[in-house]
Coordinates of N, CA and C in Angstrom, one line a residue:
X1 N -42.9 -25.6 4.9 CA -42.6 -24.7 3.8 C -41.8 -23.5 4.2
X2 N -42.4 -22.7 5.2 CA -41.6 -21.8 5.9 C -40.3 -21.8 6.3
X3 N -40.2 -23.2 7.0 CA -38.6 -23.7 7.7 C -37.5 -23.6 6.1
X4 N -38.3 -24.2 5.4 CA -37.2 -24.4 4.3 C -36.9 -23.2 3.6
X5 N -37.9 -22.2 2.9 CA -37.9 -20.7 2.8 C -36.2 -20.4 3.8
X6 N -36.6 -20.5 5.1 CA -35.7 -19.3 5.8 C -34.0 -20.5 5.7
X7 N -34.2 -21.5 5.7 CA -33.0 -21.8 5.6 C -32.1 -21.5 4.6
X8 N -33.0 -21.9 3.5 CA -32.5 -21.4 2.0 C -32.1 -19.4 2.2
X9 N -32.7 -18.9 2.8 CA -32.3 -17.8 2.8 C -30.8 -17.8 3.8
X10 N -30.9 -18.1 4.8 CA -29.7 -18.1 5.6 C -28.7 -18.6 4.8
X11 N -29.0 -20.0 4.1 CA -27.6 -20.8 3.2 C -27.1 -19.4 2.0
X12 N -28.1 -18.8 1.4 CA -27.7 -17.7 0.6 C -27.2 -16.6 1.6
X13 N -27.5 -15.9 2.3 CA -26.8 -14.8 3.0 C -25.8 -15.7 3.2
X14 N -25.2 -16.1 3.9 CA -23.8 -16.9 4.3 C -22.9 -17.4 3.5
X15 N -23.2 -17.6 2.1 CA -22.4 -17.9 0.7 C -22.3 -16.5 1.0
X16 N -23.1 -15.2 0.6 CA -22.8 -13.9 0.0 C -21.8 -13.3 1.2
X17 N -21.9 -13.2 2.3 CA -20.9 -12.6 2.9 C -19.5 -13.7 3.1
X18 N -19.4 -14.8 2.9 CA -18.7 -15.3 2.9 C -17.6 -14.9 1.6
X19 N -18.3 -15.0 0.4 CA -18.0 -14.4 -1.0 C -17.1 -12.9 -0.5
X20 N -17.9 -12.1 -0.2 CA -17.2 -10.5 0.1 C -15.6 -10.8 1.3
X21 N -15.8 -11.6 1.9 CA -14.8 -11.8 2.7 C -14.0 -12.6 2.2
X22 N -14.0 -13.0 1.2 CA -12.7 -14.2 0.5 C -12.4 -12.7 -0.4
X23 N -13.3 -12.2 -1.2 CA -12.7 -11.7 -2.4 C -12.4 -9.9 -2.0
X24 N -12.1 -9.7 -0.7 CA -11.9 -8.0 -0.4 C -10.6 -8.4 -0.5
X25 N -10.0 -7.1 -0.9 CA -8.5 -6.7 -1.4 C -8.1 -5.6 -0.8
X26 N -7.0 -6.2 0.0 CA -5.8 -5.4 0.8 C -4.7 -5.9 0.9
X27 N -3.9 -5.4 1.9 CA -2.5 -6.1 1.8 C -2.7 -7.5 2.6
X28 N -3.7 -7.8 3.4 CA -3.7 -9.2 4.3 C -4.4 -9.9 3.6
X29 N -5.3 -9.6 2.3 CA -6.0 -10.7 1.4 C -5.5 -10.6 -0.4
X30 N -4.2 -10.6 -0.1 CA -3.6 -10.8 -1.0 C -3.2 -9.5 -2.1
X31 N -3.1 -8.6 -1.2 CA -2.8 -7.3 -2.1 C -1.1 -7.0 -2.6
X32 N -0.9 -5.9 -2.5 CA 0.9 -5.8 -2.7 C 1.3 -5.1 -1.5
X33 N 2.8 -6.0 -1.8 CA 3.5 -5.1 -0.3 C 4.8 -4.6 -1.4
X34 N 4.8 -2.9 -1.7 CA 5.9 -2.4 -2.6 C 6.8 -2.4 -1.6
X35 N 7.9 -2.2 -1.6 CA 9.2 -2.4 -0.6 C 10.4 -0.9 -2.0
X36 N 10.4 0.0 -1.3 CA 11.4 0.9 -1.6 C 12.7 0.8 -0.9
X37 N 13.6 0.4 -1.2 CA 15.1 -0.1 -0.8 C 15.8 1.2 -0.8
X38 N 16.5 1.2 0.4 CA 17.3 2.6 0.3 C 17.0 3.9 -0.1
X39 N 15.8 4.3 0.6 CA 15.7 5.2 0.3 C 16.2 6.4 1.5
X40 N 16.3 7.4 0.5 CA 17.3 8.8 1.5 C 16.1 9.6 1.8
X41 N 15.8 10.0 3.2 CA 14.7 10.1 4.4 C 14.8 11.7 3.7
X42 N 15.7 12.4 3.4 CA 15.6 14.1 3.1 C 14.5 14.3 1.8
X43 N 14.6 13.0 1.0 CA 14.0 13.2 -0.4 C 12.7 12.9 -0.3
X44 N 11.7 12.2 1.0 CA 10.4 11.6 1.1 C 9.7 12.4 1.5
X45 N 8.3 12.8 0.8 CA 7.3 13.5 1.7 C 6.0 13.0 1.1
X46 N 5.4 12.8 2.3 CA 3.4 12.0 1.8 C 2.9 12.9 1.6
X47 N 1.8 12.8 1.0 CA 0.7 14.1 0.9 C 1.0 15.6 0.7
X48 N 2.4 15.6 -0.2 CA 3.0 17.0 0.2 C 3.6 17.4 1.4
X49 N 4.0 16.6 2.4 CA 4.2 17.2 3.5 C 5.6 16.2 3.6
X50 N 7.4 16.7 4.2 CA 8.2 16.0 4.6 C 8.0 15.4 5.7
X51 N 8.2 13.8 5.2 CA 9.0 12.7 6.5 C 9.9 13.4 7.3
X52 N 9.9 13.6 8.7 CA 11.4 14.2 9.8 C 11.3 13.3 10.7
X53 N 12.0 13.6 11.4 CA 12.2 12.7 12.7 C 12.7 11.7 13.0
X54 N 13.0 11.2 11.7 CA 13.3 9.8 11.9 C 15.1 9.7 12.2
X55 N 15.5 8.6 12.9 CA 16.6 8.4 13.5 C 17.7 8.1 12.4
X56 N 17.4 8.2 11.1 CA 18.5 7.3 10.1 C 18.6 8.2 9.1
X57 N 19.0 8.5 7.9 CA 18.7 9.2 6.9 C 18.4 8.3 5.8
X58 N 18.9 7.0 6.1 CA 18.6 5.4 4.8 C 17.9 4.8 5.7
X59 N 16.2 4.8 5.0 CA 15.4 3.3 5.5 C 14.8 2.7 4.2
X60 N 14.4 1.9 4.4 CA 13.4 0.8 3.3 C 11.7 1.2 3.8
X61 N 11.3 1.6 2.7 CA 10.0 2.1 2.8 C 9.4 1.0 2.5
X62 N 7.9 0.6 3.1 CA 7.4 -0.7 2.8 C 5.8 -0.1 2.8
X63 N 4.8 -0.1 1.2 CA 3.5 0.6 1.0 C 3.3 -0.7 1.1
X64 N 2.1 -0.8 2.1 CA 0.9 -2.2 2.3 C -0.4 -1.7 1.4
X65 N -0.4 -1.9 0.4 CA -1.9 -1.3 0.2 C -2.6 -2.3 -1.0
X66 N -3.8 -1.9 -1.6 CA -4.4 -3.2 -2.5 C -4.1 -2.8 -3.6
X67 N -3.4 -3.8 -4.3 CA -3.2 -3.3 -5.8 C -3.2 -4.8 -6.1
X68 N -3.6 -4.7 -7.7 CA -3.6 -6.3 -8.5 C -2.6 -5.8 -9.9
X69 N -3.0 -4.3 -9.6 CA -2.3 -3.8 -11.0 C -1.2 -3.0 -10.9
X70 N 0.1 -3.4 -11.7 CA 0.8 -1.7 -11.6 C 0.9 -1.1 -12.5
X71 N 1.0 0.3 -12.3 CA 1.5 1.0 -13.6 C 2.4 2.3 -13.7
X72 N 3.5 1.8 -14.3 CA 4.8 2.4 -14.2 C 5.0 3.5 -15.4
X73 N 4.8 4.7 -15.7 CA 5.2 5.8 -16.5 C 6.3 6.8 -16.1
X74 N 7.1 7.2 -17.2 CA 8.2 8.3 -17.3 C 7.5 9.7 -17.8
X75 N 7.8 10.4 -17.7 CA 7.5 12.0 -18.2 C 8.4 13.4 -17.4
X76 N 8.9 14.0 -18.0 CA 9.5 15.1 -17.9 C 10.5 14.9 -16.2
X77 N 11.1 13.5 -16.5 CA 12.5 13.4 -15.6 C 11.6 13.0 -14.0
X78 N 9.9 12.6 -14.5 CA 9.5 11.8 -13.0 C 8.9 10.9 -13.5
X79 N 9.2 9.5 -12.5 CA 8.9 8.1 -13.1 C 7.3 8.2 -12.0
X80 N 6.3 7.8 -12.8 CA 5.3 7.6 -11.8 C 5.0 6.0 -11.8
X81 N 4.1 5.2 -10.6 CA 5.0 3.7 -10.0 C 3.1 4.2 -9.6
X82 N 1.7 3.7 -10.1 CA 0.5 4.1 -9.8 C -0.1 2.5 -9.6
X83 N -0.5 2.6 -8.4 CA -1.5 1.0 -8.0 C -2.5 0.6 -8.0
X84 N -3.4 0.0 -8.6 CA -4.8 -0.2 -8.4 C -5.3 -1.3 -8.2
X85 N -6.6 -1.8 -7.3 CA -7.5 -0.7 -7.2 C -7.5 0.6 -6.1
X86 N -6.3 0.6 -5.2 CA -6.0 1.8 -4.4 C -5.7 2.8 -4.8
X87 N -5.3 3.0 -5.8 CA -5.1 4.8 -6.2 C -3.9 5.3 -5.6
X88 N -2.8 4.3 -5.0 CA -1.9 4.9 -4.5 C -0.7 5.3 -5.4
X89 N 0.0 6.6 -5.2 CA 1.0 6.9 -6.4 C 2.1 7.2 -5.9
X90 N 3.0 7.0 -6.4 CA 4.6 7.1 -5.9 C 5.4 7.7 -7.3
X91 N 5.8 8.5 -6.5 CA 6.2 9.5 -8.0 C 7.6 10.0 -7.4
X92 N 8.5 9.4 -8.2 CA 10.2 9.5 -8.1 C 10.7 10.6 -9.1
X93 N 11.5 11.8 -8.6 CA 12.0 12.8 -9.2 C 13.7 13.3 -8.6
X94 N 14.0 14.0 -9.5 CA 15.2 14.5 -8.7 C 14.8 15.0 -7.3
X95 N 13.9 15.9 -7.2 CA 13.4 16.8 -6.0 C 13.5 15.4 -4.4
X96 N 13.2 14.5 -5.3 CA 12.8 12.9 -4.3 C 12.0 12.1 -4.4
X97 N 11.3 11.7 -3.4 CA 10.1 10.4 -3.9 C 8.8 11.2 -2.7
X98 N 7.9 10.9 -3.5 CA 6.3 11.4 -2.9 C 5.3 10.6 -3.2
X99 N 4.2 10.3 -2.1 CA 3.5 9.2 -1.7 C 2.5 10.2 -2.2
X100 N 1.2 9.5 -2.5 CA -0.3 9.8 -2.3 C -0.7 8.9 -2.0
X101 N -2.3 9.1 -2.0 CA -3.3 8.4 -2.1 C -2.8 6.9 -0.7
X102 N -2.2 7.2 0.1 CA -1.9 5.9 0.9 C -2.0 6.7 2.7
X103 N -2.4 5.5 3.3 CA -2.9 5.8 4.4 C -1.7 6.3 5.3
X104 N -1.8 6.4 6.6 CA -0.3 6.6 7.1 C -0.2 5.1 7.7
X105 N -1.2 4.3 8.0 CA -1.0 2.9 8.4 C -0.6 2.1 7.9
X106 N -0.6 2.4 6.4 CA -0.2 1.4 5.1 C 1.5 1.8 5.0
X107 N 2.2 2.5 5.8 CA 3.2 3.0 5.4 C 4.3 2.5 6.8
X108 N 5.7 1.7 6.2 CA 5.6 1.0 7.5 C 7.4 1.2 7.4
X109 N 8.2 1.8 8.1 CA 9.7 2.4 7.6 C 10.6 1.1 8.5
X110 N 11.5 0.6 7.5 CA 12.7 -0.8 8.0 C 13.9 -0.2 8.1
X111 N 14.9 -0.2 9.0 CA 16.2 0.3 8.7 C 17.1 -0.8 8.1
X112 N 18.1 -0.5 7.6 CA 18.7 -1.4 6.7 C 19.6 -1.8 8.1
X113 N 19.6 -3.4 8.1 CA 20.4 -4.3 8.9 C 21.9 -3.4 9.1
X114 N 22.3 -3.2 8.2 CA 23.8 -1.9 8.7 C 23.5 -1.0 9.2
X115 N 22.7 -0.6 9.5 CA 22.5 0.4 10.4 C 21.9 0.3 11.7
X116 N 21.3 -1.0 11.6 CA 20.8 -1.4 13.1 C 22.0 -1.9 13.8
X117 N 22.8 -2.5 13.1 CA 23.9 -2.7 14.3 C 24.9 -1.6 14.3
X118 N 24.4 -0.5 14.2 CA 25.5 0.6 14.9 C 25.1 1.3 15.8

C-alpha cells in the first residue's frame, strides 16, 4: 500500500514540474523576439540612461523578452509598443526610442549587413 502511495506521488510531482517547464514563458519557450530595424544609436536610451559606445550610429535592436500580448498606443506625438506578460515598454518619440522594463541580457544590438562590410 505504501509502495503505491509514494509512486502515485512521484508520478504527480513529475507531471507538475514537468507542466511548469513546458508552460514558462520567455524568449526560448516561445516568447517574442521584437526586432527594431534601423535604428539611429543617438536616439536610444534604457532605463533613462543613453546607449554610447557603440561602433555604428545604425543597428537593429533585437528585445528577447516574454510577451504573448502586444499593445500598441499613440498619445501626444509618442507611440507606446507595451508587452505582456513582461512589462517591457518601448516608447518611440521625436526625442528617440526608450526601453523599460527589459533586462540588459534581453537586449541584443545587429549591425545592418552594409555596414559590416565596410
Amino acid at each position: 500500500m505504501m509502495k503505491s502511495m509514494y509512486f502515485r506521488f512521484i508520478c504527480l510531482f513529475s507531471i507538475l514540474i514537468g507542466l511548469i517547464a513546458v508552460f514558462g514563458c520567455d524568449a526560448a519557450r516561445g516568447g517574442a523576439t521584437v526586432y527594431l530595424e534601423g535604428v539611429n544609436m543617438g536616439a536610444v536610451s534604457m532605463e533613462g540612461k543613453p546607449l554610447t559606445g557603440l561602433p555604428s550610429s545604425k543597428v537593429n535592436v533585437v528585445l528577447k523578452v516574454s510577451a504573448n500580448q502586444v499593445r500598441i498606443s499613440q498619445a501626444n506625438g509618442k507611440t507606446t509598443i507595451k508587452l505582456l506578460p513582461s512589462g517591457a515598454t518601448v516608447v518611440t518619440s521625436a526625442e528617440g526610442i526608450s526601453f523599460t522594463g527589459v533586462k540588459t541580457e534581453q537586449v541584443e544590438m545587429q549591425w545592418p549587413q552594409d555596414q559590416v562590410a565596410q
